[in-house]
PDB file of C-alpha atoms and ligand atoms in Angstrom:
ATOM      1  CA  MET L  29     127.066  95.038 -28.389  1.00 40.00           C
ATOM      2  CA  PRO L  30     127.484  95.863 -24.729  1.00 42.00           C
ATOM      3  CA  ALA L  31     130.340  98.024 -23.512  1.00 43.00           C
ATOM      4  CA  ARG L  32     133.205  95.936 -22.516  1.00 49.00           C
ATOM      5  CA  THR L  33     134.654  97.725 -19.449  1.00 64.00           C
ATOM      6  CA  GLU L  34     131.708  98.947 -17.459  1.00 92.00           C
ATOM      7  CA  ASN L  35     128.574  97.963 -15.812  1.00 96.00           C
ATOM      8  CA  ARG L  36     125.616  99.297 -17.974  1.00 95.00           C
ATOM      9  CA  LEU L  37     123.215  99.615 -15.010  1.00 95.00           C
ATOM     10  CA  ILE L  38     125.663 101.919 -13.176  1.00 96.00           C
ATOM     11  CA  GLN L  39     126.576 103.730 -16.497  1.00 95.00           C
ATOM     12  CA  GLY L  40     122.903 104.501 -16.995  1.00 94.00           C
ATOM     13  CA  LEU L  41     122.434 106.313 -13.776  1.00 96.00           C
ATOM     14  CA  PRO L  42     122.724 110.090 -13.459  1.00 96.00           C
ATOM     15  CA  ARG L  43     126.502 110.940 -13.517  1.00 95.00           C
ATOM     16  CA  THR L  44     126.844 112.088  -9.843  1.00 96.00           C
ATOM     17  CA  LEU L  45     124.850 109.117  -8.569  1.00 96.00           C
ATOM     18  CA  GLY L  46     126.858 106.613 -10.758  1.00 95.00           C
ATOM     19  CA  ARG L  47     130.178 108.111  -9.597  1.00 95.00           C
ATOM     20  CA  ARG L  48     129.073 107.757  -5.872  1.00 95.00           C
ATOM     21  CA  LEU L  49     128.118 104.091  -6.503  1.00 95.00           C
ATOM     22  CA  LEU L  50     131.458 103.357  -8.306  1.00 95.00           C
ATOM     23  CA  ASN L  51     133.453 105.045  -5.436  1.00 95.00           C
ATOM     24  CA  GLY L  52     131.596 102.931  -2.840  1.00 95.00           C
ATOM     25  CA  CYS L  53     132.315  99.639  -4.785  1.00 96.00           C
ATOM     26  CA  GLU L  54     135.269  97.328  -4.493  1.00 96.00           C
ATOM     27  CA  SER L  55     136.818  95.859  -7.674  1.00 96.00           C
ATOM     28  CA  ILE L  56     136.993  92.063  -7.545  1.00 97.00           C
ATOM     29  CA  CYS L  57     137.520  89.108  -9.857  1.00 97.00           C
ATOM     30  CA  LEU L  58     134.696  86.550  -9.889  1.00 97.00           C
ATOM     31  CA  VAL L  59     135.889  82.982 -10.428  1.00 97.00           C
ATOM     32  CA  GLU L  60     133.907  80.494 -12.391  1.00 93.00           C
ATOM     33  CA  GLY L  61     132.149  78.031 -10.263  1.00 93.00           C
ATOM     34  CA  ASN L  62     131.997  80.253  -7.247  1.00 96.00           C
ATOM     35  CA  SER L  63     128.551  80.509  -5.473  1.00 95.00           C
ATOM     36  CA  LEU L  64     127.699  84.135  -4.705  1.00 96.00           C
ATOM     37  CA  PHE L  65     124.657  83.180  -2.791  1.00 94.00           C
ATOM     38  CA  GLY L  66     122.087  80.311  -2.538  1.00 92.00           C
ATOM     39  CA  ALA L  67     118.308  80.527  -2.806  1.00 89.00           C
ATOM     40  CA  ASP L  68     116.915  82.292   0.224  1.00 88.00           C
ATOM     41  CA  GLU L  69     120.311  83.014   1.532  1.00 91.00           C
ATOM     42  CA  PRO L  70     120.846  86.502   2.882  1.00 93.00           C
ATOM     43  CA  PHE L  71     123.099  88.604   0.610  1.00 94.00           C
ATOM     44  CA  GLN L  72     126.385  89.833   1.993  1.00 96.00           C
ATOM     45  CA  TYR L  73     127.184  91.966  -0.948  1.00 97.00           C
ATOM     46  CA  VAL L  74     125.531  93.178  -4.180  1.00 97.00           C
ATOM     47  CA  TYR L  75     127.475  92.493  -7.327  1.00 98.00           C
ATOM     48  CA  PHE L  76     127.825  94.430 -10.611  1.00 98.00           C
ATOM     49  CA  PRO L  77     129.577  92.176 -13.238  1.00 97.00           C
ATOM     50  CA  ILE L  78     131.766  93.794 -15.807  1.00 97.00           C
ATOM     51  CA  LEU L  79     133.422  91.053 -17.631  1.00 94.00           C
ATOM     52  CA  ALA L  80     132.171  88.121 -15.423  1.00 96.00           C
ATOM     53  CA  PHE L  81     128.680  86.598 -15.892  1.00 95.00           C
ATOM     54  CA  VAL L  82     126.553  84.767 -13.306  1.00 96.00           C
ATOM     55  CA  SER L  83     123.735  82.199 -13.764  1.00 94.00           C
ATOM     56  CA  MET L  84     120.501  82.336 -11.674  1.00 93.00           C
ATOM     57  CA  GLY L  85     118.881  78.972 -11.213  1.00 90.00           C
ATOM     58  CA  THR L  86     117.005  76.538  -8.900  1.00 88.00           C
ATOM     59  CA  THR L  87     117.217  72.935  -7.627  1.00 85.00           C
ATOM     60  CA  LEU L  88     114.285  70.862  -6.927  1.00 85.00           C
ATOM     61  CA  GLY L  89     114.888  67.758  -4.865  1.00 86.00           C
ATOM     62  CA  ASP L  90     117.529  65.336  -6.333  1.00 85.00           C
ATOM     63  CA  HIS L  91     117.284  66.878  -9.868  1.00 86.00           C
ATOM     64  CA  ALA L  92     120.144  68.592 -11.541  1.00 83.00           C
ATOM     65  CA  PRO L  93     120.167  72.415 -10.993  1.00 85.00           C
ATOM     66  CA  LEU L  94     118.135  74.347 -13.632  1.00 87.00           C
ATOM     67  CA  GLU L  95     119.462  77.581 -14.690  1.00 87.00           C
ATOM     68  CA  MET L  96     116.956  80.110 -15.620  1.00 88.00           C
ATOM     69  CA  GLY L  97     118.754  83.314 -16.482  1.00 91.00           C
ATOM     70  CA  LEU L  98     122.185  85.105 -16.830  1.00 94.00           C
ATOM     71  CA  VAL L  99     123.489  88.299 -15.394  1.00 96.00           C
ATOM     72  CA  GLY L 100     126.339  90.089 -17.056  1.00 96.00           C
ATOM     73  CA  ASN L 101     127.432  93.763 -17.309  1.00 96.00           C
ATOM     74  CA  GLU L 102     123.859  94.712 -18.181  1.00 95.00           C
ATOM     75  CA  GLY L 103     122.730  94.045 -14.594  1.00 96.00           C
ATOM     76  CA  MET L 104     123.396  93.181 -10.954  1.00 97.00           C
ATOM     77  CA  LEU L 105     122.881  90.590  -8.378  1.00 97.00           C
ATOM     78  CA  GLY L 106     121.006  91.569  -5.202  1.00 96.00           C
ATOM     79  CA  ALA L 107     118.294  93.737  -6.887  1.00 96.00           C
ATOM     80  CA  THR L 108     115.395  92.520  -4.551  1.00 95.00           C
ATOM     81  CA  LEU L 109     116.885  94.911  -1.976  1.00 96.00           C
ATOM     82  CA  ALA L 110     114.896  97.518  -3.924  1.00 96.00           C
ATOM     83  CA  LEU L 111     111.768  95.837  -2.459  1.00 94.00           C
ATOM     84  CA  GLY L 112     113.280  95.476   0.972  1.00 94.00           C
ATOM     85  CA  VAL L 113     114.019  91.844   0.460  1.00 94.00           C
ATOM     86  CA  ASN L 114     117.407  90.575   1.619  1.00 93.00           C
ATOM     87  CA  THR L 115     117.342  87.365  -0.262  1.00 92.00           C
ATOM     88  CA  GLY L 116     116.576  86.109  -3.662  1.00 86.00           C
ATOM     89  CA  PRO L 117     114.549  83.181  -4.928  1.00 86.00           C
ATOM     90  CA  VAL L 118     117.361  81.766  -7.036  1.00 89.00           C
ATOM     91  CA  HIS L 119     120.978  80.669  -6.481  1.00 93.00           C
ATOM     92  CA  ALA L 120     123.732  82.693  -8.221  1.00 95.00           C
ATOM     93  CA  VAL L 121     126.856  80.945  -9.533  1.00 95.00           C
ATOM     94  CA  VAL L 122     129.640  82.428 -11.587  1.00 96.00           C
ATOM     95  CA  ARG L 123     129.826  80.887 -14.963  1.00 93.00           C
ATOM     96  CA  GLY L 124     132.322  83.130 -16.642  1.00 93.00           C
ATOM     97  CA  SER L 125     135.430  84.482 -14.690  1.00 94.00           C
ATOM     98  CA  GLY L 126     136.266  88.169 -14.863  1.00 95.00           C
ATOM     99  CA  ALA L 127     136.076  91.687 -13.454  1.00 96.00           C
ATOM    100  CA  ALA L 128     133.119  92.787 -11.230  1.00 97.00           C
ATOM    101  CA  LEU L 129     132.180  95.421  -8.730  1.00 97.00           C
ATOM    102  CA  ARG L 130     130.648  94.657  -5.312  1.00 97.00           C
ATOM    103  CA  MET L 131     129.325  96.681  -2.442  1.00 98.00           C
ATOM    104  CA  PRO L 132     128.380  95.491   1.161  1.00 97.00           C
ATOM    105  CA  ARG L 133     124.729  94.930   1.375  1.00 97.00           C
ATOM    106  CA  GLU L 134     124.140  97.530   4.137  1.00 97.00           C
ATOM    107  CA  GLN L 135     125.876 100.209   2.254  1.00 97.00           C
ATOM    108  CA  PHE L 136     123.740  99.600  -0.862  1.00 98.00           C
ATOM    109  CA  GLN L 137     120.736  99.634   1.231  1.00 97.00           C
ATOM    110  CA  ASP L 138     121.693 102.932   2.503  1.00 97.00           C
ATOM    111  CA  GLU L 139     122.198 104.211  -1.145  1.00 97.00           C
ATOM    112  CA  LEU L 140     118.712 102.866  -1.961  1.00 97.00           C
ATOM    113  CA  ARG L 141     117.328 104.907   1.013  1.00 96.00           C
ATOM    114  CA  LEU L 142     119.112 107.946  -0.173  1.00 95.00           C
ATOM    115  CA  SER L 143     118.250 107.938  -3.776  1.00 96.00           C
ATOM    116  CA  PRO L 144     114.565 107.318  -5.198  1.00 96.00           C
ATOM    117  CA  VAL L 145     116.342 107.424  -8.622  1.00 96.00           C
ATOM    118  CA  LEU L 146     118.515 104.415  -7.830  1.00 97.00           C
ATOM    119  CA  ASN L 147     115.590 102.692  -6.250  1.00 96.00           C
ATOM    120  CA  ARG L 148     113.617 103.174  -9.378  1.00 96.00           C
ATOM    121  CA  ALA L 149     116.454 102.002 -11.704  1.00 96.00           C
ATOM    122  CA  VAL L 150     117.018  98.840  -9.580  1.00 97.00           C
ATOM    123  CA  GLY L 151     113.196  98.231  -9.491  1.00 96.00           C
ATOM    124  CA  LEU L 152     113.088  98.369 -13.376  1.00 96.00           C
ATOM    125  CA  TYR L 153     115.937  96.075 -13.537  1.00 96.00           C
ATOM    126  CA  LEU L 154     114.176  93.684 -11.137  1.00 95.00           C
ATOM    127  CA  SER L 155     111.272  93.664 -13.709  1.00 95.00           C
ATOM    128  CA  VAL L 156     113.700  92.733 -16.491  1.00 94.00           C
ATOM    129  CA  ILE L 157     114.956  89.858 -14.328  1.00 93.00           C
ATOM    130  CA  MET L 158     111.398  88.665 -13.825  1.00 92.00           C
ATOM    131  CA  SER L 159     110.642  88.904 -17.562  1.00 92.00           C
ATOM    132  CA  GLN L 160     113.853  86.781 -18.208  1.00 90.00           C
ATOM    133  CA  LEU L 161     112.739  84.096 -15.801  1.00 90.00           C
ATOM    134  CA  ILE L 162     109.148  84.108 -17.131  1.00 92.00           C
ATOM    135  CA  GLN L 163     110.518  83.946 -20.774  1.00 92.00           C
ATOM    136  CA  SER L 164     112.755  81.023 -19.782  1.00 91.00           C
ATOM    137  CA  ALA L 165     109.878  79.004 -18.194  1.00 90.00           C
ATOM    138  CA  ALA L 166     107.824  79.504 -21.366  1.00 93.00           C
ATOM    139  CA  CYS L 167     110.750  78.782 -23.627  1.00 93.00           C
ATOM    140  CA  MET L 168     111.422  75.554 -21.858  1.00 90.00           C
ATOM    141  CA  HIS L 169     107.678  74.470 -22.158  1.00 93.00           C
ATOM    142  CA  PHE L 170     107.132  75.578 -25.892  1.00 95.00           C
ATOM    143  CA  HIS L 171     110.429  75.598 -27.817  1.00 95.00           C
ATOM    144  CA  GLU L 172     112.734  72.932 -29.230  1.00 94.00           C
ATOM    145  CA  VAL L 173     116.173  72.307 -27.865  1.00 95.00           C
ATOM    146  CA  GLY L 174     117.946  73.607 -30.986  1.00 95.00           C
ATOM    147  CA  PRO L 175     116.561  77.072 -30.956  1.00 96.00           C
ATOM    148  CA  ARG L 176     116.781  77.277 -27.060  1.00 95.00           C
ATOM    149  CA  LEU L 177     120.497  76.226 -27.305  1.00 95.00           C
ATOM    150  CA  ALA L 178     121.071  79.068 -29.788  1.00 97.00           C
ATOM    151  CA  ARG L 179     119.287  81.513 -27.501  1.00 96.00           C
ATOM    152  CA  TRP L 180     121.455  80.552 -24.530  1.00 94.00           C
ATOM    153  CA  LEU L 181     124.672  80.585 -26.581  1.00 95.00           C
ATOM    154  CA  LEU L 182     123.821  84.217 -27.654  1.00 96.00           C
ATOM    155  CA  MET L 183     123.053  85.123 -23.950  1.00 95.00           C
ATOM    156  CA  ILE L 184     126.432  83.891 -22.966  1.00 94.00           C
ATOM    157  CA  HIS L 185     128.109  85.487 -26.074  1.00 95.00           C
ATOM    158  CA  ASP L 186     126.595  88.878 -25.067  1.00 94.00           C
ATOM    159  CA  ARG L 187     127.977  88.620 -21.526  1.00 94.00           C
ATOM    160  CA  ALA L 188     131.349  86.864 -22.042  1.00 92.00           C
ATOM    161  CA  HIS L 189     132.782  89.595 -24.241  1.00 89.00           C
ATOM    162  CA  THR L 190     134.710  87.168 -26.340  1.00 91.00           C
ATOM    163  CA  ASP L 191     133.844  84.871 -29.262  1.00 93.00           C
ATOM    164  CA  GLN L 192     135.218  81.777 -27.441  1.00 93.00           C
ATOM    165  CA  PHE L 193     134.195  80.469 -24.025  1.00 91.00           C
ATOM    166  CA  ALA L 194     134.443  77.320 -21.956  1.00 89.00           C
ATOM    167  CA  ILE L 195     131.107  75.632 -21.234  1.00 89.00           C
ATOM    168  CA  THR L 196     130.535  71.931 -20.694  1.00 86.00           C
ATOM    169  CA  HIS L 197     127.504  70.001 -22.058  1.00 86.00           C
ATOM    170  CA  GLU L 198     126.405  69.267 -18.533  1.00 87.00           C
ATOM    171  CA  LEU L 199     126.030  73.049 -17.830  1.00 88.00           C
ATOM    172  CA  LEU L 200     124.288  73.604 -21.033  1.00 89.00           C
ATOM    173  CA  ALA L 201     121.932  70.800 -20.311  1.00 90.00           C
ATOM    174  CA  ASN L 202     121.205  72.443 -16.899  1.00 88.00           C
ATOM    175  CA  MET L 203     120.542  75.679 -18.750  1.00 86.00           C
ATOM    176  CA  LEU L 204     118.125  74.067 -21.179  1.00 87.00           C
ATOM    177  CA  GLY L 205     116.497  71.773 -18.724  1.00 86.00           C
ATOM    178  CA  ALA L 206     117.443  69.031 -21.360  1.00 89.00           C
ATOM    179  CA  ARG L 207     119.275  65.714 -21.455  1.00 89.00           C
ATOM    180  CA  ARG L 208     122.896  65.939 -22.230  1.00 90.00           C
ATOM    181  CA  SER L 209     122.388  63.712 -25.326  1.00 91.00           C
ATOM    182  CA  GLY L 210     119.806  66.150 -26.670  1.00 91.00           C
ATOM    183  CA  VAL L 211     122.342  69.116 -26.119  1.00 92.00           C
ATOM    184  CA  THR L 212     125.062  67.238 -27.805  1.00 92.00           C
ATOM    185  CA  ILE L 213     122.841  66.422 -30.923  1.00 94.00           C
ATOM    186  CA  ALA L 214     121.689  70.213 -31.079  1.00 95.00           C
ATOM    187  CA  ALA L 215     125.193  71.543 -30.650  1.00 94.00           C
ATOM    188  CA  GLY L 216     126.419  69.192 -33.473  1.00 94.00           C
ATOM    189  CA  GLN L 217     123.642  70.482 -35.756  1.00 96.00           C
ATOM    190  CA  LEU L 218     124.798  74.166 -35.059  1.00 96.00           C
ATOM    191  CA  GLN L 219     128.328  73.025 -35.682  1.00 96.00           C
ATOM    192  CA  ASP L 220     127.478  71.284 -38.914  1.00 97.00           C
ATOM    193  CA  ARG L 221     125.797  74.569 -40.212  1.00 97.00           C
ATOM    194  CA  LYS L 222     129.113  76.356 -39.221  1.00 97.00           C
ATOM    195  CA  LEU L 223     127.372  78.590 -36.724  1.00 97.00           C
ATOM    196  CA  ILE L 224     129.635  77.514 -33.797  1.00 97.00           C
ATOM    197  CA  SER L 225     132.555  75.291 -33.294  1.00 95.00           C
ATOM    198  CA  TYR L 226     132.863  73.092 -30.294  1.00 90.00           C
ATOM    199  CA  ARG L 227     136.094  71.465 -29.096  1.00 87.00           C
ATOM    200  CA  ARG L 228     137.182  70.212 -25.765  1.00 83.00           C
ATOM    201  CA  GLY L 229     134.690  72.024 -23.761  1.00 84.00           C
ATOM    202  CA  ARG L 230     135.221  75.356 -25.545  1.00 91.00           C
ATOM    203  CA  ILE L 231     132.649  76.930 -27.881  1.00 94.00           C
ATOM    204  CA  SER L 232     133.363  79.474 -30.587  1.00 96.00           C
ATOM    205  CA  VAL L 233     130.771  81.575 -32.145  1.00 96.00           C
ATOM    206  CA  VAL L 234     131.682  81.457 -35.761  1.00 97.00           C
ATOM    207  CA  ASN L 235     128.502  83.057 -37.351  1.00 97.00           C
ATOM    208  CA  ARG L 236     126.725  85.379 -34.976  1.00 97.00           C
ATOM    209  CA  LYS L 237     124.069  86.383 -37.464  1.00 97.00           C
ATOM    210  CA  GLY L 238     123.298  82.765 -38.339  1.00 97.00           C
ATOM    211  CA  LEU L 239     123.042  81.927 -34.599  1.00 97.00           C
ATOM    212  CA  GLU L 240     120.645  84.785 -34.105  1.00 97.00           C
ATOM    213  CA  ALA L 241     118.474  83.447 -37.011  1.00 97.00           C
ATOM    214  CA  SER L 242     118.408  79.993 -35.316  1.00 97.00           C
ATOM    215  CA  ALA L 243     117.468  81.166 -31.843  1.00 97.00           C
ATOM    216  CA  CYS L 244     113.820  81.225 -30.676  1.00 97.00           C
ATOM    217  CA  GLU L 245     111.940  84.462 -30.276  1.00 97.00           C
ATOM    218  CA  CYS L 246     112.757  84.551 -26.587  1.00 96.00           C
ATOM    219  CA  TYR L 247     116.316  86.020 -27.135  1.00 96.00           C
ATOM    220  CA  GLU L 248     115.041  89.147 -28.916  1.00 96.00           C
ATOM    221  CA  ALA L 249     112.003  89.342 -26.496  1.00 95.00           C
ATOM    222  CA  THR L 250     114.282  89.651 -23.395  1.00 93.00           C
ATOM    223  CA  ILE L 251     116.586  92.118 -25.003  1.00 93.00           C
ATOM    224  CA  GLY L 252     113.686  94.219 -26.270  1.00 94.00           C
ATOM    225  CA  TYR L 253     112.324  94.374 -22.710  1.00 94.00           C
ATOM    226  CA  TYR L 254     115.519  95.509 -21.195  1.00 93.00           C
ATOM    227  CA  ASP L 255     115.931  98.219 -23.890  1.00 93.00           C
ATOM    228  CA  ARG L 256     112.380  99.542 -23.347  1.00 94.00           C
ATOM    229  CA  LEU L 257     112.992  99.901 -19.719  1.00 92.00           C
ATOM    230  CA  LEU L 258     116.618 100.719 -19.278  1.00 89.00           C
ATOM    231  CA  ALA L 259     118.490 101.622 -22.333  1.00 79.00           C
TER     232      ALA L 259
HETATM  233 ZN1  LIG P  24     112.363  80.311 -26.473  1.00 71.97          ZN
END
């Protein structure tokens, strides 16, 4: 399980570099529903979630937003700066309130210029994000709603640092690219198998092992990729 009180990306850096980054960051509380930036919108800050988590997604025309990935304390928002790109291809919206660190964009760009080690770490993390987005696209095409729902619930569970979290069927439908009715049926099946309980917009993970066994292979694939590159 991830450490509860730190950002793993910063924690994985050499100690002096990690400390310098921490000293340059401001502690904030991210609030559920807040937009950190829109697609193609210049970053004002980079963010390192600690207890908060943020979804990355996209919107096409009049369709509901489609959420493609999650960032919690294993990562950061604003990693494309390592490529010299000041925007991202996705929107970033807070889905779980909690503590985070942030640094003004220009300051982080200075840090990237100063430290090839930081540049490499952020570049590797960017590769993890790409793999998560690619995995989500393939998952949506090939896998059934039930195993996909289990995958997303595990992804949220890993980043929420609590067994119970608030989430609406509408947001789950946006995460799965599925109709709300399909999500309701899939959630009901997980509840009938006593893997989760769902009441008034709050989901409790009751049987984590069972949920892992029910998820599609995409959950393990994304974690495995992160571990190979960054753990
Ligand atoms: Zn899948």
